[in-house]
């Protein structure tokens, strides 16, 4: 298996003494769409900073497509495209110049860079803004600009640090589709996000970092299979009194909303049959919370319990 | 030089030139106005009463120094403000994440500083033509001094920007060190007029060597032998380049 990323024994202690990364061992396979999750201050951005050589590591080894950042830094860098958390372009520079110059830093000739710039800006719906200064863009456009900039040198590994923060849901979905297409084209993607439904929807594998340690590293499918139960919210048409349901615990949230816990493997058929028998018509059903969110909280709390 | 590095160098240089030409009212017009005032006040009004200096009219004598003063100030401030702004806005990361070697980053920024210094030098030279005919003794000496001086002060500006933590930090050095050294660097007087002790002390001022070499290029006179002037300037360039290279390679002020 070709590895896009191989991190061994990574540690980072900042000059003030804060140990942001204690010991991280992580591999990401070529072609993967990998979610790196964790609470604020867990060490995600520091880990990404080390990968992209914006942060000097204290110890450990990082390889990008087999290139060690200590011995083959330029080769390692040329494989990475980074979309950082904060806007980090010159706000007074024109969008086209930002992208074409970035391509130039990777040795892409200007003529070729202009062609790639046009293709990316059109895909990300920024082509009409190409002569605008970056500061005139909306928040969502700035995010897309950073994605275009990160892709202009055709990287094999795209690292996105909270790329959809502050982006409205419609635009977020457009960006998801764009990233899925890029992944299908063979680009390995590592994503950090606080929108757990985003990670669930996009990523095949997942790592959870907390307090500088990787406390979970598995496939999304395996992780979700750890769920013991899920809670659903049912909208019903008639005024309710709390029904007695065999095999399901439930709570009445208001006259028309019922919360039902469904144990793993229990299924929903029996629930609907019982409600129908009580003449209760279900108008709609939705998950009470993102399922990954519940798991995420459990894993982080368990991890903290072990560390304590 | 590898082809990729040449493209990267051109990209940085292009970005730098675009930056200072986009804000030409702030970068190119002020030196023209300031130097016009120097020419009028020191050259015409006061200079006419000073008489000759080292065998030339006072106006002709101060022209090379004033051009050099503009070159020094602009090559320094271009790199200091551009590099610090890139740190402040975070867009220096565009370079740090890309496979651009440190020496190309330095060459690109210094190239931008040299471009602005040379352009401003040309503008001030054109302004001087309204006041005094241009005399040229050696084009080669003029061009060599111009390039070496702007390289030296672009490197100094880069060093300032690496350590700067606020915009105040990039104005302190020009205000408290660069400007006094320039004024005391023989722009307005010949160091031969100084008492021997002060003349010796003034040799510790690197700007003396640049002004002297530049004046040699225009007028054929010098306070310091040309070879010695070039040796000092090149020596300073070597020291500053080594220092800047090490600092950027280590990520001082750039990486956490």
Coordinates of C-alpha atoms in Angstrom, one line a residue:
Chain A
X1 CA 0.0 0.0 0.0
X2 CA 1.4 3.4 -1.0
X3 CA 1.3 5.8 1.9
X4 CA 0.4 9.5 1.3
X5 CA 1.4 10.3 4.8
X6 CA 3.4 8.5 7.4
X7 CA 3.9 10.1 10.8
X8 CA 6.0 8.4 13.5
X9 CA 6.5 9.5 17.1
X10 CA 5.6 13.1 16.3
X11 CA 6.1 15.6 19.2
X12 CA 5.9 19.3 19.4
X13 CA 6.6 21.5 22.4
X14 CA 6.3 25.2 21.8
X15 CA 8.9 27.6 23.2
X16 CA 6.5 28.6 26.0
X17 CA 6.6 25.0 27.2
X18 CA 3.2 24.0 25.8
X19 CA 3.3 20.4 24.6
X20 CA 0.8 20.6 21.7
X21 CA 1.7 17.1 20.2
X22 CA 2.8 14.4 22.6
X23 CA 3.2 11.3 20.5
X24 CA 1.4 10.9 17.2
X25 CA 1.7 7.9 14.9
X26 CA -0.4 8.1 11.9
X27 CA -0.6 6.7 8.3
X28 CA -2.9 7.8 5.5
X29 CA -3.1 5.7 2.4
X30 CA -2.9 7.1 -1.1
X31 CA -6.3 8.0 -2.4
X32 CA -7.9 8.2 1.1
X33 CA -10.3 10.9 2.3
X34 CA -9.3 11.1 5.9
X35 CA -10.9 13.1 8.7
X36 CA -8.7 14.4 11.5
X37 CA -11.0 15.4 14.3
X38 CA -10.5 16.7 17.8
X39 CA -11.6 19.4 20.2
X40 CA -10.1 22.9 20.0
X41 CA -6.5 22.9 21.0
X42 CA -6.2 19.1 20.6
X43 CA -3.1 19.4 18.3
X44 CA -4.7 19.1 14.9
X45 CA -3.4 22.3 13.4
X46 CA 0.0 21.8 14.9
X47 CA 0.2 18.4 13.3
X48 CA -0.9 19.9 10.0
X49 CA 1.6 22.7 10.5
X50 CA 4.4 20.2 10.9
X51 CA 3.3 18.3 7.7
X52 CA 3.3 21.5 5.7
X53 CA 6.6 22.8 7.3
X54 CA 5.0 25.8 8.9
X55 CA 5.8 24.4 12.4
X56 CA 9.2 23.0 13.4
X57 CA 8.7 19.6 15.1
X58 CA 10.5 18.7 18.3
X59 CA 10.8 15.0 17.6
X60 CA 9.5 12.3 15.2
X61 CA 9.5 11.6 11.5
X62 CA 7.1 12.8 8.8
X63 CA 7.0 11.4 5.3
X64 CA 4.9 12.6 2.5
X65 CA 4.6 10.1 -0.3
X66 CA 7.8 8.5 1.1
X67 CA 9.7 11.8 1.2
X68 CA 11.1 12.6 4.6
X69 CA 10.6 16.3 5.5
X70 CA 14.0 16.2 7.2
X71 CA 15.9 15.0 4.2
X72 CA 13.7 15.6 1.1
X73 CA 11.8 18.7 2.2
X74 CA 11.4 20.2 -1.3
X75 CA 10.0 16.9 -2.8
X76 CA 7.7 16.5 0.2
X77 CA 6.4 20.0 -0.1
X78 CA 5.8 19.7 -3.8
X79 CA 3.3 16.9 -3.1
X80 CA 1.2 19.0 -0.7
X81 CA -1.5 21.5 -1.2
X82 CA -2.6 23.3 2.0
X83 CA -5.8 25.1 2.8
X84 CA -5.2 26.7 6.2
X85 CA -7.8 27.6 8.8
X86 CA -7.1 31.4 8.6
X87 CA -7.2 33.5 5.4
X88 CA -3.6 34.0 4.6
X89 CA -3.4 35.7 1.3
X90 CA -2.5 39.3 0.5
X91 CA -6.0 41.0 0.6
X92 CA -4.8 43.7 -1.8
X93 CA -3.6 41.3 -4.4
X94 CA -5.8 40.3 -7.4
X95 CA -7.2 36.8 -7.3
X96 CA -5.6 35.8 -10.5
X97 CA -2.2 37.0 -9.4
X98 CA -2.5 35.1 -6.1
X99 CA -3.1 31.9 -7.9
X100 CA -0.6 32.4 -10.7
X101 CA 2.2 33.4 -8.4
X102 CA 1.5 30.5 -6.1
X103 CA 1.9 28.2 -9.2
X104 CA 5.1 29.9 -10.0
X105 CA 6.5 29.1 -6.5
X106 CA 6.1 25.4 -7.5
X107 CA 7.8 26.0 -10.8
X108 CA 4.7 26.0 -13.0
X109 CA 5.4 28.3 -16.0
X110 CA 3.2 31.4 -16.2
X111 CA 1.4 30.4 -19.4
X112 CA 0.5 27.0 -17.9
X113 CA -0.4 28.6 -14.6
X114 CA -2.9 30.9 -16.3
X115 CA -4.6 27.9 -17.9
X116 CA -4.9 26.1 -14.6
X117 CA -6.0 29.2 -12.9
X118 CA -8.9 29.7 -15.4
X119 CA -10.0 26.0 -15.0
X120 CA -9.9 26.2 -11.1
X121 CA -11.7 29.6 -10.9
X122 CA -14.4 28.4 -13.2
X123 CA -14.9 25.1 -11.3
X124 CA -15.1 27.1 -8.0
X125 CA -17.3 29.8 -9.5
X126 CA -14.7 32.6 -9.0
X127 CA -13.8 33.3 -12.7
X128 CA -15.9 36.5 -12.8
X129 CA -13.9 37.8 -9.8
X130 CA -10.5 37.1 -11.1
X131 CA -9.5 40.8 -11.5
X132 CA -10.9 41.7 -8.0
X133 CA -8.7 42.3 -5.0
X134 CA -9.1 39.4 -2.6
X135 CA -10.4 41.6 0.2
X136 CA -13.5 42.3 -1.9
X137 CA -14.6 38.7 -1.8
X138 CA -17.2 37.3 0.6
X139 CA -16.1 34.8 3.3
X140 CA -17.2 31.8 1.2
X141 CA -15.4 33.1 -1.9
X142 CA -12.2 33.6 0.2
X143 CA -12.4 29.9 1.3
X144 CA -12.8 28.8 -2.4
X145 CA -9.9 31.1 -3.4
X146 CA -7.7 29.2 -0.9
X147 CA -8.8 25.9 -2.3
X148 CA -8.0 27.0 -5.8
X149 CA -4.6 28.3 -4.6
X150 CA -3.8 25.0 -2.9
X151 CA -4.7 23.0 -6.1
X152 CA -3.0 25.0 -8.7
X153 CA 0.3 23.0 -8.7
X154 CA -1.7 19.7 -8.9
X155 CA -0.8 18.3 -5.4
X156 CA -1.2 14.6 -4.6
X157 CA -2.1 15.4 -1.0
X158 CA -4.6 18.1 -0.2
X159 CA -4.8 19.2 3.5
X160 CA -7.8 21.2 4.5
X161 CA -7.9 22.7 7.9
X162 CA -11.6 23.5 8.6
X163 CA -12.3 24.6 5.0
X164 CA -16.0 25.2 5.5
X165 CA -15.9 27.2 8.7
X166 CA -18.4 30.0 8.5
X167 CA -19.7 28.9 5.1
X168 CA -23.4 28.6 4.5
X169 CA -24.9 25.2 4.0
X170 CA -25.6 25.6 0.2
X171 CA -22.0 26.6 -0.4
X172 CA -20.7 23.9 2.0
X173 CA -22.5 21.2 -0.1
X174 CA -21.0 22.6 -3.3
X175 CA -17.6 22.5 -1.7
X176 CA -18.2 18.9 -0.6
X177 CA -19.1 17.9 -4.2
X178 CA -16.0 19.6 -5.5
X179 CA -13.8 17.8 -2.9
X180 CA -15.4 14.5 -3.6
X181 CA -14.7 14.9 -7.3
X182 CA -11.0 15.8 -6.6
X183 CA -10.7 12.7 -4.4
X184 CA -12.2 10.5 -7.1
X185 CA -9.6 11.9 -9.4
X186 CA -7.0 10.4 -7.1
X187 CA -6.0 13.3 -4.8
X188 CA -5.6 12.1 -1.2
X189 CA -7.4 14.5 1.1
X190 CA -6.9 15.1 4.9
X191 CA -9.7 17.2 6.4
X192 CA -10.1 18.7 9.8
X193 CA -13.5 20.0 10.7
X194 CA -15.9 20.7 13.5
X195 CA -18.9 19.8 11.4
X196 CA -19.0 16.1 12.1
X197 CA -21.7 15.5 9.5
X198 CA -19.1 16.8 7.0
X199 CA -16.6 14.2 8.1
X200 CA -19.2 11.5 8.1
X201 CA -20.4 12.4 4.6
X202 CA -17.0 12.8 3.0
X203 CA -14.4 10.6 4.8
X204 CA -13.6 6.9 4.6
X205 CA -11.2 6.9 7.5
X206 CA -11.0 8.9 10.7
X207 CA -8.5 9.9 13.4
X208 CA -9.4 11.6 16.6
X209 CA -6.7 13.7 18.4
X210 CA -7.1 14.9 21.9
X211 CA -4.5 16.5 24.1
X212 CA -1.7 15.8 21.6
X213 CA -2.4 12.1 21.3
X214 CA -4.2 10.1 18.5
X215 CA -6.9 8.4 20.5
X216 CA -8.8 6.8 17.6
X217 CA -7.7 5.8 14.1
X218 CA -10.1 3.6 12.2
X219 CA -12.5 3.5 9.2
X220 CA -15.6 5.5 9.4
X221 CA -17.7 2.3 9.0
X222 CA -16.0 0.6 12.0
X223 CA -16.4 3.7 14.1
X224 CA -20.1 4.1 13.4
X225 CA -20.6 0.4 14.1
X226 CA -19.6 1.2 17.7
X227 CA -22.9 3.1 18.1
X228 CA -25.1 1.2 20.6
X229 CA -28.2 3.2 19.9
X230 CA -29.5 6.1 17.9
X231 CA -32.1 8.7 18.9
X232 CA -34.8 9.8 16.4
X233 CA -37.2 12.7 16.5
X234 CA -40.6 11.8 15.1
X235 CA -43.1 14.5 14.0
X236 CA -46.6 13.2 14.3
X237 CA -50.0 14.6 13.1
X238 CA -52.1 14.1 16.2
X239 CA -51.8 15.5 19.8
X240 CA -49.9 12.9 21.8
X241 CA -49.9 11.4 25.2
X242 CA -46.7 9.4 25.9
X243 CA -47.2 6.0 24.1
X244 CA -46.0 2.7 25.6
X245 CA -43.7 1.2 23.0
X246 CA -42.5 -2.4 23.3
X247 CA -38.7 -2.5 22.8
X248 CA -38.2 1.2 22.5
X249 CA -37.8 3.9 25.1
X250 CA -39.3 7.2 24.2
X251 CA -39.9 10.7 25.5
X252 CA -42.5 13.3 24.6
X253 CA -40.9 16.6 23.7
X254 CA -44.1 18.4 22.9
X255 CA -47.6 17.6 21.7
X256 CA -46.4 16.7 18.2
X257 CA -42.8 15.5 18.7
X258 CA -41.7 12.2 20.1
X259 CA -38.1 11.2 20.8
X260 CA -37.4 7.5 20.4
X261 CA -34.1 5.6 21.3
X262 CA -33.5 2.7 18.9
X263 CA -31.0 0.1 20.0
X264 CA -28.4 -1.2 17.6
X265 CA -29.9 -3.9 15.3
X266 CA -33.5 -3.2 16.5
X267 CA -34.7 -1.6 13.3
X268 CA -37.6 0.8 12.8
X269 CA -40.3 -1.5 11.4
X270 CA -41.7 -2.6 14.7
X271 CA -41.8 1.1 15.9
X272 CA -43.8 2.2 12.9
X273 CA -46.2 -0.8 13.3
X274 CA -46.8 0.0 17.0
X275 CA -47.4 3.7 16.2
X276 CA -49.8 2.8 13.4
X277 CA -51.7 0.4 15.7
X278 CA -52.1 3.4 18.1
X279 CA -53.4 5.5 15.1
X280 CA -50.4 7.8 15.3
X281 CA -49.4 9.0 11.9
X282 CA -45.7 9.8 11.5
X283 CA -45.2 12.9 9.3
X284 CA -41.4 13.0 9.4
X285 CA -38.4 11.5 11.1
X286 CA -34.9 12.7 11.6
X287 CA -31.8 11.9 13.7
X288 CA -31.8 13.8 17.0
X289 CA -28.1 14.5 16.6
X290 CA -25.3 13.6 14.3
X291 CA -24.4 10.0 15.1
X292 CA -20.7 10.7 14.8
X293 CA -21.1 13.6 17.2
X294 CA -22.3 11.3 20.0
X295 CA -19.5 8.8 19.3
X296 CA -16.9 11.6 19.1
X297 CA -17.9 12.9 22.5
X298 CA -17.8 9.3 24.0
X299 CA -14.3 8.6 22.6
X300 CA -12.9 11.9 23.7
X301 CA -14.3 11.5 27.2
X302 CA -13.0 7.9 27.4
X303 CA -9.6 9.0 26.2
X304 CA -9.5 11.7 28.8
X305 CA -10.5 9.1 31.4
X306 CA -7.6 6.8 30.4
X307 CA -5.1 9.7 30.4
X308 CA -6.3 10.8 33.9
Chain B
X1 CA 19.9 27.4 -11.5
X2 CA 17.1 24.9 -11.9
X3 CA 14.3 26.0 -14.2
X4 CA 11.7 25.7 -11.4
X5 CA 13.7 28.0 -9.2
X6 CA 14.0 30.6 -11.9
X7 CA 10.2 30.5 -12.3
X8 CA 9.8 30.9 -8.6
X9 CA 12.3 33.8 -8.5
X10 CA 10.4 35.5 -11.3
X11 CA 7.1 35.0 -9.5
X12 CA 8.4 36.6 -6.3
X13 CA 10.0 39.4 -8.2
X14 CA 6.9 40.0 -10.3
X15 CA 4.7 40.1 -7.1
X16 CA 7.1 42.6 -5.5
X17 CA 7.2 44.9 -8.5
X18 CA 3.4 44.7 -8.9
X19 CA 3.1 45.6 -5.3
X20 CA 5.2 48.8 -5.3
X21 CA 3.9 50.0 -8.7
X22 CA 0.3 49.4 -7.6
X23 CA 0.9 51.9 -4.8
X24 CA 3.1 54.3 -6.8
X25 CA 1.7 57.3 -5.1
X26 CA 3.1 56.1 -1.8
X27 CA 6.3 54.6 -3.3
X28 CA 7.5 56.5 -6.3
X29 CA 6.1 60.0 -6.0
X30 CA 7.3 61.0 -2.5
X31 CA 11.0 60.6 -3.2
X32 CA 10.6 62.8 -6.4
X33 CA 9.0 65.5 -4.3
X34 CA 11.4 65.3 -1.4
X35 CA 14.4 65.4 -3.6
X36 CA 13.0 68.3 -5.6
X37 CA 12.8 70.2 -2.3
X38 CA 16.4 69.2 -1.4
X39 CA 17.5 70.5 -4.9
X40 CA 15.7 73.8 -4.5
X41 CA 16.6 74.5 -0.9
X42 CA 20.1 73.0 -0.5
X43 CA 21.2 73.2 -4.2
X44 CA 19.7 76.5 -5.4
X45 CA 19.1 78.7 -2.4
X46 CA 21.8 77.7 0.1
X47 CA 24.1 76.0 -2.5
X48 CA 24.6 79.3 -4.4
X49 CA 26.1 80.8 -1.3
X50 CA 28.3 77.8 -0.4
X51 CA 30.3 78.1 -3.6
X52 CA 32.4 75.2 -4.8
X53 CA 32.9 71.8 -3.2
X54 CA 35.8 69.6 -4.3
X55 CA 36.0 71.7 -7.5
X56 CA 32.3 71.4 -8.4
X57 CA 29.2 73.6 -7.8
X58 CA 27.4 72.6 -4.6
X59 CA 24.4 71.5 -6.6
X60 CA 26.5 69.2 -8.8
X61 CA 28.3 67.9 -5.7
X62 CA 25.1 66.9 -3.8
X63 CA 23.2 65.3 -6.7
X64 CA 25.0 61.8 -6.5
X65 CA 24.5 61.8 -2.7
X66 CA 20.8 62.7 -3.0
X67 CA 20.2 60.0 -5.6
X68 CA 22.1 57.5 -3.4
X69 CA 20.0 58.6 -0.4
X70 CA 16.8 57.8 -2.3
X71 CA 18.1 54.5 -3.4
X72 CA 19.1 53.5 0.1
X73 CA 15.8 54.5 1.7
X74 CA 13.6 52.9 -1.0
X75 CA 15.4 49.6 -1.4
X76 CA 15.4 49.2 2.4
X77 CA 11.8 50.2 3.1
X78 CA 10.5 48.2 0.1
X79 CA 11.7 44.9 1.5
X80 CA 11.1 45.8 5.1
X81 CA 7.5 46.7 4.6
X82 CA 6.7 44.0 2.0
X83 CA 8.2 41.1 4.0
X84 CA 6.8 42.3 7.3
X85 CA 3.3 42.8 5.7
X86 CA 3.6 39.2 4.3
X87 CA 4.3 38.0 7.8
X88 CA 1.6 40.1 9.4
X89 CA -1.1 39.0 6.8
X90 CA 0.1 35.4 6.8
X91 CA 0.8 35.3 3.1
X92 CA 4.5 34.5 3.8
X93 CA 3.1 31.0 4.3
X94 CA 2.5 30.8 0.5
X95 CA 6.2 30.7 0.2
X96 CA 7.0 28.7 3.3
X97 CA 4.8 25.7 2.2
X98 CA 6.2 25.7 -1.3
X99 CA 9.4 24.1 -2.4
X100 CA 11.3 27.4 -2.9
X101 CA 14.8 27.4 -1.5
X102 CA 15.8 30.1 1.0
X103 CA 18.2 31.7 -1.4
X104 CA 15.4 32.1 -4.0
X105 CA 13.2 33.8 -1.4
X106 CA 16.0 36.2 -0.5
X107 CA 16.8 36.8 -4.1
X108 CA 13.2 37.5 -5.0
X109 CA 12.6 40.0 -2.2
X110 CA 16.0 41.7 -2.6
X111 CA 15.3 41.8 -6.4
X112 CA 12.1 43.7 -5.6
X113 CA 14.0 46.1 -3.3
X114 CA 16.7 46.7 -6.0
X115 CA 14.0 47.3 -8.7
X116 CA 12.4 50.0 -6.5
X117 CA 15.7 51.5 -5.5
X118 CA 16.9 51.7 -9.1
X119 CA 13.6 53.0 -10.4
X120 CA 13.5 55.7 -7.7
X121 CA 17.2 56.5 -8.4
X122 CA 16.3 57.0 -12.1
X123 CA 13.3 59.2 -11.2
X124 CA 15.5 61.4 -8.9
X125 CA 18.2 61.6 -11.6
X126 CA 15.5 62.9 -14.0
X127 CA 14.4 65.4 -11.4
X128 CA 17.9 66.6 -10.9
X129 CA 18.1 67.5 -14.7
X130 CA 15.8 70.4 -14.0
X131 CA 18.5 71.9 -11.7
X132 CA 21.9 70.9 -13.0
X133 CA 23.3 69.2 -16.2
X134 CA 24.1 65.5 -15.7
X135 CA 27.8 64.7 -15.6
X136 CA 28.9 61.1 -16.0
X137 CA 32.4 60.0 -15.3
X138 CA 31.9 56.2 -15.5
X139 CA 28.6 54.4 -16.2
X140 CA 30.1 51.2 -15.0
X141 CA 30.9 52.6 -11.6
X142 CA 27.5 54.2 -11.3
X143 CA 25.6 51.0 -12.2
X144 CA 27.9 48.8 -10.0
X145 CA 27.5 51.1 -7.0
X146 CA 23.8 51.5 -7.6
X147 CA 23.2 47.7 -7.7
X148 CA 25.5 46.8 -4.8
X149 CA 24.1 49.5 -2.6
X150 CA 20.5 48.6 -3.3
X151 CA 21.3 44.9 -2.7
X152 CA 22.9 45.8 0.6
X153 CA 20.0 47.9 1.9
X154 CA 17.4 45.5 0.6
X155 CA 19.1 42.8 2.7
X156 CA 19.2 45.1 5.7
X157 CA 15.5 45.7 5.2
X158 CA 14.9 42.0 5.1
X159 CA 16.8 41.5 8.3
X160 CA 14.7 44.2 9.9
X161 CA 11.5 42.6 8.8
X162 CA 12.5 39.1 10.0
X163 CA 12.9 40.4 13.5
X164 CA 10.0 42.9 13.4
X165 CA 7.0 42.1 15.6
X166 CA 5.0 45.2 14.8
X167 CA 4.8 47.9 12.1
X168 CA 6.6 50.2 14.6
X169 CA 9.6 47.9 14.4
X170 CA 10.1 48.5 10.7
X171 CA 10.1 52.3 11.1
X172 CA 12.5 52.5 14.1
X173 CA 15.7 51.5 12.3
X174 CA 15.1 53.9 9.3
X175 CA 14.2 56.7 11.7
X176 CA 16.9 56.3 14.3
X177 CA 19.8 54.6 12.4
X178 CA 19.4 54.8 8.6
X179 CA 18.5 58.5 8.3
X180 CA 21.2 59.8 10.6
X181 CA 23.8 57.6 8.9
X182 CA 22.7 58.9 5.5
X183 CA 22.9 62.5 6.6
X184 CA 26.3 61.9 8.1
X185 CA 27.4 59.9 5.1
X186 CA 28.9 62.7 3.0
X187 CA 25.7 63.5 1.0
X188 CA 25.9 67.2 1.7
X189 CA 29.6 67.7 2.4
X190 CA 33.0 66.3 1.6
X191 CA 34.5 64.3 4.5
X192 CA 37.8 66.1 3.8
X193 CA 36.2 69.2 5.4
X194 CA 35.9 67.3 8.7
X195 CA 38.5 67.5 11.4
X196 CA 40.9 64.5 11.1
X197 CA 39.4 62.7 14.1
X198 CA 35.8 63.0 12.8
X199 CA 36.9 62.1 9.4
X200 CA 38.4 58.9 10.8
X201 CA 35.3 58.1 12.8
X202 CA 33.1 58.7 9.8
X203 CA 34.8 55.8 8.1
X204 CA 32.8 53.5 10.4
X205 CA 29.7 54.7 8.6
X206 CA 29.1 52.3 5.6
X207 CA 27.1 54.9 3.7
X208 CA 30.3 57.1 3.3
X209 CA 31.7 54.4 1.0
X210 CA 28.6 54.2 -1.2
X211 CA 28.3 58.0 -1.6
X212 CA 32.0 58.3 -2.3
X213 CA 31.9 55.5 -5.0
X214 CA 28.7 56.9 -6.5
X215 CA 30.1 60.4 -6.6
X216 CA 33.2 59.0 -8.3
X217 CA 30.9 57.5 -11.0
X218 CA 29.3 60.9 -11.7
X219 CA 32.0 63.5 -11.0
X220 CA 35.3 61.4 -10.9
X221 CA 36.1 62.6 -7.4
X222 CA 36.2 60.4 -4.3
X223 CA 36.9 60.7 -0.6
X224 CA 37.7 56.9 -0.4
X225 CA 39.5 54.8 -3.0
X226 CA 37.0 53.1 -5.2
X227 CA 38.4 49.6 -4.7
X228 CA 38.2 50.1 -1.0
X229 CA 34.6 51.3 -1.2
X230 CA 33.5 48.3 -3.2
X231 CA 35.3 45.9 -0.9
X232 CA 33.4 47.3 2.1
X233 CA 30.0 47.2 0.4
X234 CA 30.6 43.6 -0.8
X235 CA 31.8 42.7 2.7
X236 CA 28.6 44.0 4.3
X237 CA 26.5 42.2 1.6
X238 CA 28.2 38.9 2.4
X239 CA 27.7 39.3 6.2
X240 CA 24.0 40.4 5.8
X241 CA 23.3 37.6 3.3
X242 CA 24.8 34.9 5.6
X243 CA 22.8 36.2 8.5
X244 CA 19.5 36.5 6.6
X245 CA 20.0 33.1 5.0
X246 CA 20.5 31.4 8.4
X247 CA 17.6 33.2 10.0
X248 CA 15.1 32.3 7.2
X249 CA 16.4 28.7 7.0
X250 CA 15.8 28.3 10.7
X251 CA 12.4 29.9 10.5
X252 CA 13.2 32.7 13.0
X253 CA 10.2 35.0 13.1
X254 CA 8.5 32.8 10.5
X255 CA 7.9 29.3 11.9
X256 CA 6.7 28.4 15.4

